[in-house]
Each structure stands twice: as C-alpha cells, then as structure tokens.
Amino acid sequence: MKTVVRNKQWAEKYPDLGTEPVPTEPYYSDEHYALERERIFRRCWINVGRVDEIPEPGDYFVREIAICKVSVLIIRGSDGVVRGFHNVCSHRGNTLVLDERGSCPGSVYCHFHNWIYSDTGELIRVPDEENFFDLDKRDHGLTPVNTDFWEGFVFVHLEPEPAETLRQYLGGVADQLDGCPFHEMRLMQTYKVEEQANWKVALDAQNELYHLPFQHRLIVGDAFVKNDKGLIRFQDVNLYNYHSVWSCENNPTRALPPLESMLFDGDDEAPVIRIPQMIGEFDFFVVFPNFVLLLFDVGNSTSYISYNFWPLAVDRTIWEIRMHFREPRSTRERLQQEYFKCIIRDALQEDAFAHENIHAGLASHAKSHVILQDEEAPIRYFHKVLEDYCEFYRNA
Amino acid sequence: MADAVLPDGFEDLAPWLGWALEPERARTAKKTESSMEELRAFYDVMMPRMEEIIAYLDGVPSDNRPAPAHRLYLITLSLVEVSNLVEIYKRRDVIEACDPLHFNPQH
C-alpha cells in the first residue's frame, strides 16, 4: 500500500495553503458571479469537448458558455482542421447553427437571410449581394474564437489575445497526462444534470473523499483505502499552477456485491491495458475553472470520466458527466463497464441531491465561512486560485 | 425458429421481456416504476443465468446481434441497472438521491 494514513500531511506538503476557514459569499453573491464571468470564464481556457465528437469534415458541435452569453461553434473543415467560431451570423447577428451537434459538409447557412459560410468560416454567398453597399465578403467571415487542443480535448479562450497558450495554462496537468490514450476510450454515456446550486458547490462537493463513508456509505463508502478509524486518506495531493489532482488507492479488502463479484472474478481473457500516467488507482484532476478528469481502472482497462460544470446563473448549474470506456472485447467486459457506469451514476445521484441542499444552506447566509479539514485541501486550493483571479476580497 | 423471441435455451426468460428496453433512460424508468418485490423477482431469476448468458452472447457478433440475442442482451443490461437497488440499498427508503430520471442520459 502506497497510502500513508497520517493526519495533516497535505498542510505539511503545502504549508503556504493555510488552514483558515473559507468564506461562503462566493457561493451565492451576484457580484462574485459577475467577477467570475469577466475574470475567469473570459480569461481561462475552457474545455468544450473532444475532437472525436466531430471526426468527419463538416461535423460540428455547439457549446453554450452561458455565463458569458457566448455560443461557440466547433467545426471540422473540409481541410480536416477543427476550428472554433462565435456562432453568430455576420449580417444581423442571428445565432447561426441551432442544433447542438450535427454535420453540414461544405457549408453552414443562416436561417434568417440564407447567408452561407464555408466549413472553414469564410462567407461564400450572400443573397441579393448587389444590393448591399461596398460589401466585400472576404471581410465578413465568421468571428474566430481562440481554439486549441491537448490530447484530443478542445479548449477555447474568449479573449482575443490569451495571456498563456493552452499548453502553458495546463502546465503540470499536461506534463502528468501527456500521451494518455484518451482517444482509445469511447464515450459511452453523457448525463446533463441541471441543479439549483452554484457551480462551485457542485465542484467542491466532488473534490474530496471525506464525505464518501457518510453520504455514500451504502453504495461506495468502502471503495478506497482508509485509516483505522474508517476515514479515507488520499495517496497523494498535487497542486499545479491553477489546477490540482488528488489520488487514492482502492480498498483491497472491499466485499464485492454478488453481481460485481460474478462479473469481475470470473475468467477474463481481456489483455491488461493500464496507462502509466496514473498516480494512484483513482485520480481526480481539477482543471481550473470547471473541468474535471477522473481516471480509474475498470477490470483490466483504464477508463475516464469527465465533468464540466456549466454555470447558468449564480444558483443554477448544468453538471455534465461523460463516461468513457475502452471498446469492450467481450460481453463480460461490456457488462463490467455497464456495472461501473451504473454504480458511479447512482452515487452521483446522491451527490446531486446533496448539492442543492448545500447550496440552500450556504445561500441562507447562516454561515459566513466553511471549515475545511486536511483531506479537503484541494477545495482550499481551488478557492485560493478563484480569489487570485477574482480579487473579490483583495479589493474589498 | 426464425421468429423466436429469445434465443434457444433462454425461452423461459420470456416473462421478463418487458425489461428488453433501450436506451438507458427506458431501463431506469422501468426500475423506478417497479416495486422492490418485482425487482427482486427479476434479479433472482436472472442472476443464476448470467454465466450462461455471457457465454451465449460472446458467441454472437456484438455489432450485429440477431433480434432474439439483442433482446437477451438488453434484459441483461436491465439486470445491471437494478442490481444496486437489490444488492446494496435493499430498500428504497434509505436512498437520499435525486430522481434517477433527472440525470437525463443523452444516449
């Protein structure tokens, strides 16, 4: 076992992180939400999806970054290149593509006056063009959005000149996970969970395991290594520039429920495909501000889940959960994946229930601060980065 | 038999064809509408057959299952869907969770 079940080890590893209570106002304040719009979601690289979602020329998806009132069109052009544009027609500002995803090989047209754009963003046809005044179509292509890629993940940046490249921004997360075969894992299911909770309530609630033996005591409370008091200890915590990861080890003595035992203890000829980039057996990367990559093994293969927490309002969030597994090589492996999907989903349904109750408590203003223990250090770090960007208290 | 509902050897599972549902949301909906007694009865019939079902389905191309094999596969996914309720929670009134259908699966 690699886990050291010692108390207060993360405060020792990161003494600058502090131990003070964390203020609650950022969870419910309209002013803080406005700062998040301008200083975080407009100034950070935001994950919007994966290139695998749009494999063919003309394939596209649209991502609403609601907090910024921005709709981004990610489209693979006839030249094979994936580009990002504001999803807005150059003529009168109509929203261009209305479907969340689809394919429009060759061109995209506006439903208002049928202005037509190539799938690489140039304006190529304007009905009644001769009746406009000095219209040069070359000047009126779609407005690009800074778009960059890492290991197949598509990120956008809403500022015209990002201060850092995506690679610089991802920093230690990219260093750790470079070469991870995300492209070999297929999207099996996406859940979109709308919650009456601040996006940080939902993210913070996922960003620790202290709650597991309590809130999830029946379903996954025994999943990971614990100390002699039955409390989970991380194997490791790493804080990067803006981002973080915590890792833990599976509990080797967990009693398996009958179906899990039947599916996982039976003969399995599937080859072992585990990735060397993992730190523990369950690695939870938070890519600031709203993206999570969660790596874990199912049977013989590494799988991953991604979360995107999309703020709709200060008290409304879409928690988007995407579960990815290897192409199964047997019926048993397919059922192992189904089993994991269901058990994680059912645990997350307990979380979704809790998020709304937590938000209600915080929004009541009853408590000025929340109190964090050492195993909640990743939450503390997230709020430190949040304040570094927002300067809500620094300028107060 | 060309118009068999389930593959040979699995005809006795015909009373459970109501679980041959897709997509995931349909299986979740049937789970939430079923009583614990109904779920246990389904589980108790299916569990002893799982090794046999897995062996059978491994002999059928997974990307082109004939309709009877596909129905058997979907019933098996339903068993996975209900297993947490039967094996872990055992009762509905211990669960503090959102409505399962609120998760809104997209596939």
XYZ file of C-alpha atoms in Angstrom:
503
model
C 0.000 0.000 0.000
C 1.379 3.397 -1.001
C -1.068 5.438 1.052
C 0.242 6.905 4.293
C -2.738 7.244 6.613
C -1.232 10.151 8.522
C -3.170 13.224 9.663
C -2.498 16.745 8.379
C 0.041 15.654 5.779
C -1.208 17.975 2.993
C -0.772 21.069 5.161
C 2.801 19.877 5.705
C 3.330 19.328 1.981
C 1.795 22.710 1.099
C 2.400 24.997 4.081
C 1.509 28.143 2.094
C -2.028 26.898 1.568
C -3.087 27.975 5.057
C -5.636 26.407 7.348
C -8.181 29.209 7.741
C -11.923 28.862 7.157
C -13.079 29.733 3.619
C -15.714 32.442 3.088
C -19.140 31.415 1.780
C -20.069 34.609 -0.061
C -18.557 33.486 -3.392
C -21.139 30.687 -3.493
C -24.149 32.996 -3.587
C -23.000 36.532 -4.348
C -24.178 38.142 -7.618
C -21.126 40.415 -7.510
C -18.810 37.440 -7.276
C -20.635 35.755 -10.133
C -20.077 38.843 -12.299
C -16.360 38.707 -11.481
C -16.271 35.027 -12.422
C -17.777 35.932 -15.793
C -15.231 38.627 -16.585
C -12.113 37.345 -14.847
C -12.423 33.574 -15.034
C -14.649 32.335 -17.820
C -13.427 35.070 -20.200
C -9.786 34.704 -19.181
C -9.186 30.976 -18.784
C -9.006 28.179 -21.320
C -12.377 26.411 -21.143
C -12.857 22.796 -22.232
C -15.755 22.496 -24.649
C -15.463 18.901 -25.836
C -13.312 16.500 -27.811
C -12.173 16.261 -31.410
C -13.526 12.673 -31.563
C -17.028 14.137 -31.431
C -16.521 15.581 -34.907
C -14.479 13.038 -36.899
C -15.617 13.964 -40.424
C -15.330 17.214 -42.429
C -18.431 19.320 -41.789
C -19.119 17.709 -38.390
C -19.772 20.295 -35.715
C -20.950 20.835 -32.167
C -22.153 23.991 -30.471
C -21.250 24.837 -26.902
C -23.131 27.458 -24.921
C -20.904 29.193 -22.391
C -23.967 30.617 -20.709
C -22.201 32.647 -18.026
C -20.565 34.708 -20.809
C -23.667 34.591 -23.040
C -21.421 33.109 -25.728
C -22.280 30.339 -28.176
C -19.231 28.667 -29.737
C -19.356 26.633 -32.944
C -16.631 23.979 -33.179
C -16.466 22.632 -36.715
C -14.135 20.383 -38.701
C -13.493 21.979 -42.077
C -13.152 20.322 -45.490
C -9.398 20.653 -44.932
C -9.690 18.417 -41.843
C -8.799 21.231 -39.432
C -11.019 21.809 -36.364
C -11.782 25.489 -35.747
C -13.836 27.482 -33.277
C -16.058 30.435 -34.162
C -18.634 32.599 -32.485
C -21.916 31.019 -33.551
C -23.185 34.318 -34.923
C -24.012 35.433 -38.462
C -22.052 38.415 -39.798
C -25.152 40.016 -41.307
C -27.577 40.893 -38.491
C -26.130 38.864 -35.620
C -28.505 35.926 -35.730
C -27.488 32.714 -33.977
C -26.148 30.681 -36.867
C -26.353 26.970 -36.011
C -29.349 25.977 -33.925
C -28.611 22.273 -33.329
C -26.332 21.155 -30.518
C -24.475 18.901 -32.934
C -24.655 17.717 -36.495
C -22.967 17.692 -39.865
C -23.051 20.250 -42.674
C -20.383 19.190 -45.173
C -19.148 22.156 -47.192
C -21.180 24.991 -45.762
C -23.246 26.465 -42.949
C -26.165 28.776 -43.614
C -28.045 31.327 -41.571
C -31.773 30.684 -41.207
C -32.565 34.426 -41.315
C -31.410 35.527 -44.825
C -29.555 32.439 -46.027
C -26.048 33.857 -45.786
C -23.752 30.907 -46.422
C -20.351 30.234 -44.866
C -17.795 27.591 -45.775
C -16.992 24.985 -43.121
C -13.694 26.845 -42.683
C -15.517 30.062 -41.750
C -15.419 32.204 -44.915
C -18.555 33.999 -46.084
C -19.202 32.477 -49.512
C -22.702 33.539 -50.566
C -24.978 36.481 -49.819
C -28.436 36.568 -51.431
C -29.050 39.912 -53.190
C -25.381 40.748 -52.759
C -25.535 43.508 -55.431
C -27.988 45.480 -53.310
C -25.529 45.893 -50.398
C -23.087 48.789 -50.200
C -19.402 48.024 -50.771
C -19.793 44.569 -49.261
C -16.581 42.597 -49.504
C -17.372 39.052 -48.444
C -13.709 38.489 -47.515
C -14.157 40.883 -44.595
C -17.197 39.146 -43.156
C -16.323 35.580 -42.340
C -17.309 34.039 -39.018
C -15.554 35.563 -35.991
C -12.910 33.106 -34.785
C -12.631 32.078 -31.159
C -9.180 31.099 -29.910
C -9.261 27.320 -30.031
C -6.523 24.878 -29.084
C -6.136 21.187 -28.413
C -4.470 18.886 -25.927
C -4.710 15.093 -26.211
C -7.898 15.466 -28.250
C -9.607 17.843 -25.813
C -10.863 21.077 -27.367
C -10.427 24.258 -25.348
C -11.491 27.798 -26.200
C -10.355 31.144 -24.837
C -12.692 34.103 -25.221
C -10.056 36.840 -25.108
C -8.575 37.930 -28.441
C -5.008 37.515 -27.118
C -4.773 34.848 -24.373
C -2.018 35.594 -21.855
C -0.891 31.959 -21.968
C -1.008 29.214 -24.557
C -3.208 26.239 -23.672
C -0.079 24.198 -23.005
C 1.305 26.816 -20.623
C -2.069 27.070 -18.922
C -2.454 23.304 -18.412
C 1.121 23.107 -17.097
C 1.593 20.233 -14.660
C -1.677 18.521 -15.635
C -0.460 18.194 -19.216
C 3.004 17.124 -18.043
C 1.418 14.339 -15.983
C -1.086 13.141 -18.581
C 0.716 13.696 -21.902
C 0.334 10.608 -24.056
C -2.630 9.255 -22.106
C -4.673 7.325 -24.714
C -7.938 9.221 -24.202
C -8.665 8.715 -27.911
C -8.874 4.949 -27.364
C -11.720 5.347 -24.872
C -15.131 5.845 -26.390
C -17.907 7.991 -24.987
C -20.444 5.572 -23.543
C -22.857 7.944 -21.837
C -23.392 11.646 -21.189
C -25.587 12.922 -18.374
C -26.688 16.537 -18.191
C -27.879 17.293 -14.696
C -29.457 20.683 -14.091
C -29.100 21.706 -10.448
C -30.346 24.549 -8.288
C -26.852 25.142 -6.943
C -23.845 27.317 -7.572
C -21.343 25.614 -9.892
C -18.654 25.726 -7.181
C -20.948 23.955 -4.695
C -21.199 21.067 -7.144
C -17.493 21.040 -7.985
C -16.314 21.345 -4.379
C -18.610 18.527 -3.301
C -16.826 16.225 -5.769
C -13.362 17.486 -4.866
C -12.855 15.474 -1.655
C -13.488 11.967 -0.283
C -14.202 12.898 3.333
C -17.928 12.543 2.570
C -17.712 9.098 0.985
C -18.096 6.885 4.098
C -21.060 9.026 5.189
C -23.100 10.368 2.309
C -22.335 7.347 0.118
C -21.985 4.836 2.954
C -24.085 2.179 1.256
C -23.025 2.411 -2.343
C -19.320 3.359 -2.487
C -18.418 4.170 1.126
C -15.933 1.314 1.304
C -14.260 1.830 -2.078
C -10.932 3.346 -1.027
C -8.125 2.899 1.493
C -8.996 4.244 4.954
C -7.239 4.748 8.265
C -8.040 2.694 11.380
C -10.970 4.997 12.146
C -12.607 4.244 8.803
C -11.717 7.620 7.267
C -10.296 7.925 3.770
C -6.790 9.237 3.209
C -5.530 10.351 -0.186
C -2.469 8.609 -1.528
C -1.267 11.950 -2.831
C -2.308 15.539 -3.495
C -0.542 17.651 -6.109
C -1.195 21.322 -6.667
C -0.234 22.741 -10.048
C -0.459 26.250 -11.351
C -4.279 26.793 -11.105
C -5.080 23.074 -11.167
C -4.897 20.119 -8.781
C -5.079 16.353 -8.549
C -5.826 14.007 -5.697
C -5.227 10.299 -5.942
C -6.266 7.337 -3.879
C -5.944 3.582 -3.769
C -8.758 1.076 -3.986
C -9.594 -0.770 -0.799
C -8.156 -4.256 -1.459
C -10.399 -5.908 1.171
C -13.727 -4.484 -0.002
C -16.526 -7.080 -0.049
C -17.889 -7.185 -3.595
C -21.669 -7.295 -4.138
C -22.753 -10.539 -5.889
C -23.085 -9.161 -9.429
C -19.771 -7.302 -9.236
C -18.109 -10.429 -7.887
C -19.600 -12.513 -10.678
C -18.567 -10.041 -13.402
C -15.053 -9.282 -12.151
C -13.933 -12.540 -10.534
C -14.891 -14.704 -13.470
C -12.479 -15.741 -16.212
C -11.373 -12.695 -18.129
C -9.091 -13.186 -21.090
C -9.007 -9.467 -21.870
C -5.453 -8.086 -22.029
C -4.398 -5.606 -19.383
C -4.385 -2.029 -20.703
C -3.430 0.252 -17.877
C -1.907 3.623 -18.521
C 1.417 4.635 -16.950
C 0.276 8.242 -16.454
C -1.836 7.381 -13.422
C -0.608 8.387 -9.962
C -2.950 6.266 -7.821
C -5.790 3.966 -8.787
C -8.366 6.773 -8.837
C -7.005 10.148 -9.940
C -9.199 13.250 -9.804
C -7.749 16.153 -11.818
C -9.439 19.542 -11.484
C -8.569 21.710 -14.481
C -9.471 25.225 -13.381
C -12.078 26.514 -13.556
C -14.809 23.980 -14.381
C -13.340 20.815 -15.901
C -12.543 17.514 -14.181
C -10.753 14.446 -15.497
C -11.246 11.349 -13.372
C -9.103 8.323 -14.279
C -9.691 4.850 -12.879
C -9.499 1.200 -13.842
C -12.442 -0.982 -14.757
C -11.399 -4.611 -14.823
C -8.254 -4.754 -16.924
C -8.522 -1.339 -18.573
C -8.146 2.303 -17.682
C -11.274 4.382 -18.170
C -12.115 8.000 -17.559
C -14.982 10.279 -16.645
C -15.053 13.991 -17.396
C -17.162 16.627 -15.676
C -17.939 20.091 -16.987
C -19.707 22.352 -14.510
C -21.574 24.977 -16.551
C -22.849 27.977 -14.594
C -26.253 29.151 -15.840
C -26.810 31.640 -13.009
C -25.335 32.180 -9.566
C -27.656 29.449 -8.250
C -28.131 27.273 -11.330
C -25.674 24.829 -12.932
C -25.551 22.104 -15.530
C -23.324 19.287 -14.328
C -22.293 17.465 -17.477
C -20.918 13.983 -16.848
C -19.289 11.989 -19.632
C -18.253 8.373 -19.098
C -15.641 6.850 -21.393
C -14.571 3.226 -21.627
C -12.392 1.133 -23.921
C -14.110 -0.654 -26.776
C -15.122 -3.845 -24.929
C -13.503 -7.047 -26.174
C -16.040 -9.389 -24.606
C -19.581 -9.452 -23.252
C -18.150 -9.701 -19.750
C -16.069 -6.557 -20.253
C -19.089 -4.699 -21.674
C -21.122 -5.677 -18.592
C -18.262 -4.656 -16.280
C -18.414 -1.227 -17.887
C -22.195 -1.109 -17.534
C -21.832 -2.083 -13.886
C -19.330 0.707 -13.228
C -21.417 3.215 -15.138
C -24.475 2.374 -13.038
C -22.730 2.339 -9.682
C -20.942 5.643 -10.269
C -24.105 7.183 -11.712
C -26.151 6.079 -8.706
C -23.530 7.512 -6.319
C -23.535 10.789 -8.263
C -27.335 10.918 -7.923
C -26.753 11.071 -4.179
C -24.325 13.936 -4.793
C -26.798 15.811 -6.988
C -29.384 15.599 -4.210
C -26.814 16.943 -1.732
C -25.609 19.818 -3.948
C -28.996 21.535 -3.825
C -29.240 21.159 -0.054
C -25.719 22.500 0.414
C -26.475 25.474 -1.805
C -29.661 26.232 0.100
C -27.736 26.238 3.381
C -24.991 28.470 2.041
C -27.401 30.884 0.337
C -29.276 31.335 3.624
C -26.282 33.424 4.856
C -26.391 31.477 8.129
C -22.661 30.782 7.961
C -20.015 33.298 6.906
C -17.388 30.589 6.412
C -16.987 26.879 5.758
C -14.412 24.898 7.714
C -12.067 22.595 5.834
C -10.004 19.694 7.166
C -6.692 18.485 5.746
C -8.290 15.976 3.356
C -10.277 18.884 1.890
C -7.053 20.670 0.877
C -7.916 20.523 -2.870
C -11.034 22.623 -2.169
C -8.944 25.120 -0.230
C -6.554 25.396 -3.181
C -9.414 25.851 -5.664
C -10.734 28.793 -3.632
C -7.254 30.286 -3.439
C -6.971 30.204 -7.250
C -10.514 31.560 -7.503
C -9.600 34.552 -5.341
C -6.341 35.081 -7.240
C -8.438 35.565 -10.375
C -11.419 37.422 -8.902
C -9.688 39.564 -6.243
C -13.071 39.829 -4.559
C -11.574 40.249 -1.079
C -8.265 41.841 -2.067
C -10.056 44.874 -3.449
C -12.872 44.905 -0.915
C -37.174 -20.992 -35.157
C -36.919 -17.815 -37.254
C -39.403 -15.771 -35.257
C -38.145 -16.802 -31.819
C -38.460 -14.049 -29.240
C -35.400 -15.138 -27.259
C -32.508 -17.431 -28.264
C -32.803 -21.194 -27.865
C -32.256 -22.197 -24.280
C -33.479 -18.856 -22.922
C -37.186 -19.175 -23.790
C -38.012 -19.439 -20.089
C -36.942 -15.786 -19.642
C -39.887 -14.691 -21.795
C -41.851 -13.378 -18.757
C -39.065 -10.778 -18.368
C -39.190 -9.439 -21.929
C -40.650 -6.241 -20.523
C -37.076 -5.448 -19.452
C -35.717 -5.665 -23.019
C -35.545 -1.885 -23.181
C -33.309 0.745 -24.723
C -31.946 3.307 -24.332
C -30.702 3.549 -20.742
C -33.421 6.025 -19.779
C -36.121 3.430 -20.528
C -34.434 0.875 -18.246
C -34.075 3.476 -15.492
C -37.734 4.457 -15.874
C -38.896 0.841 -15.521
C -36.679 0.435 -12.466
C -38.202 3.480 -10.787
C -41.734 2.275 -11.598
C -41.151 -1.250 -10.219
C -41.705 -2.374 -6.642
C -38.811 -3.891 -4.679
C -40.632 -7.244 -4.889
C -40.750 -7.033 -8.682
C -37.077 -6.073 -8.855
C -36.062 -8.935 -6.550
C -38.083 -11.448 -8.551
C -36.368 -10.305 -11.765
C -32.950 -10.352 -10.115
C -33.466 -13.805 -8.585
C -34.306 -15.306 -11.969
C -31.512 -13.574 -13.870
C -28.521 -13.915 -11.549
C -28.138 -17.722 -11.766
C -28.273 -17.456 -15.577
C -25.601 -14.790 -16.018
C -22.616 -17.033 -16.838
C -24.740 -18.897 -19.372
C -25.976 -15.629 -20.913
C -22.454 -14.165 -21.129
C -21.175 -17.337 -22.807
C -24.045 -17.247 -25.301
C -23.654 -13.540 -26.138
C -19.908 -13.969 -26.627
C -20.748 -16.324 -29.486
C -22.827 -13.681 -31.282
C -21.261 -10.699 -33.096
C -21.750 -7.758 -30.723
C -22.150 -5.254 -33.571
C -24.820 -7.285 -35.347
C -26.840 -9.312 -32.873
C -29.958 -11.046 -34.209
C -33.110 -9.660 -32.591
C -33.544 -12.505 -30.047
C -29.922 -12.160 -28.865
C -30.294 -8.388 -28.722
C -33.363 -8.733 -26.506
C -31.435 -11.052 -24.204
C -28.595 -8.511 -24.098
C -30.964 -5.685 -23.183
C -32.565 -7.757 -20.411
C -29.052 -8.343 -19.074
C -28.332 -4.593 -19.094
C -31.554 -4.188 -17.105
C -30.265 -6.643 -14.516
C -27.192 -4.436 -14.114
C -29.489 -1.398 -13.900
C -31.463 -2.816 -10.961
C -28.658 -4.642 -9.146
C -27.632 -1.734 -6.899
C -31.178 -1.424 -5.580
C -31.471 -5.152 -4.904
C -27.963 -5.882 -3.628
C -26.832 -2.677 -1.940
C -29.724 -0.426 -0.948
C -32.210 -3.290 -0.489
C -34.890 -0.726 0.379
C -35.908 2.459 -1.377
C -36.447 4.495 1.789
C -32.734 4.556 2.692
C -31.761 6.374 -0.503
C -31.086 10.101 -0.400
C -30.654 10.858 -4.070
C -32.180 12.922 -6.847
C -34.804 11.412 -9.131
C -32.787 8.992 -11.320
C -34.541 10.328 -14.421
C -33.222 13.809 -13.609
C -29.818 12.576 -14.817
C -31.111 12.802 -18.358
C -28.870 10.350 -20.254
C -28.168 11.607 -23.777
C -27.626 8.191 -25.398
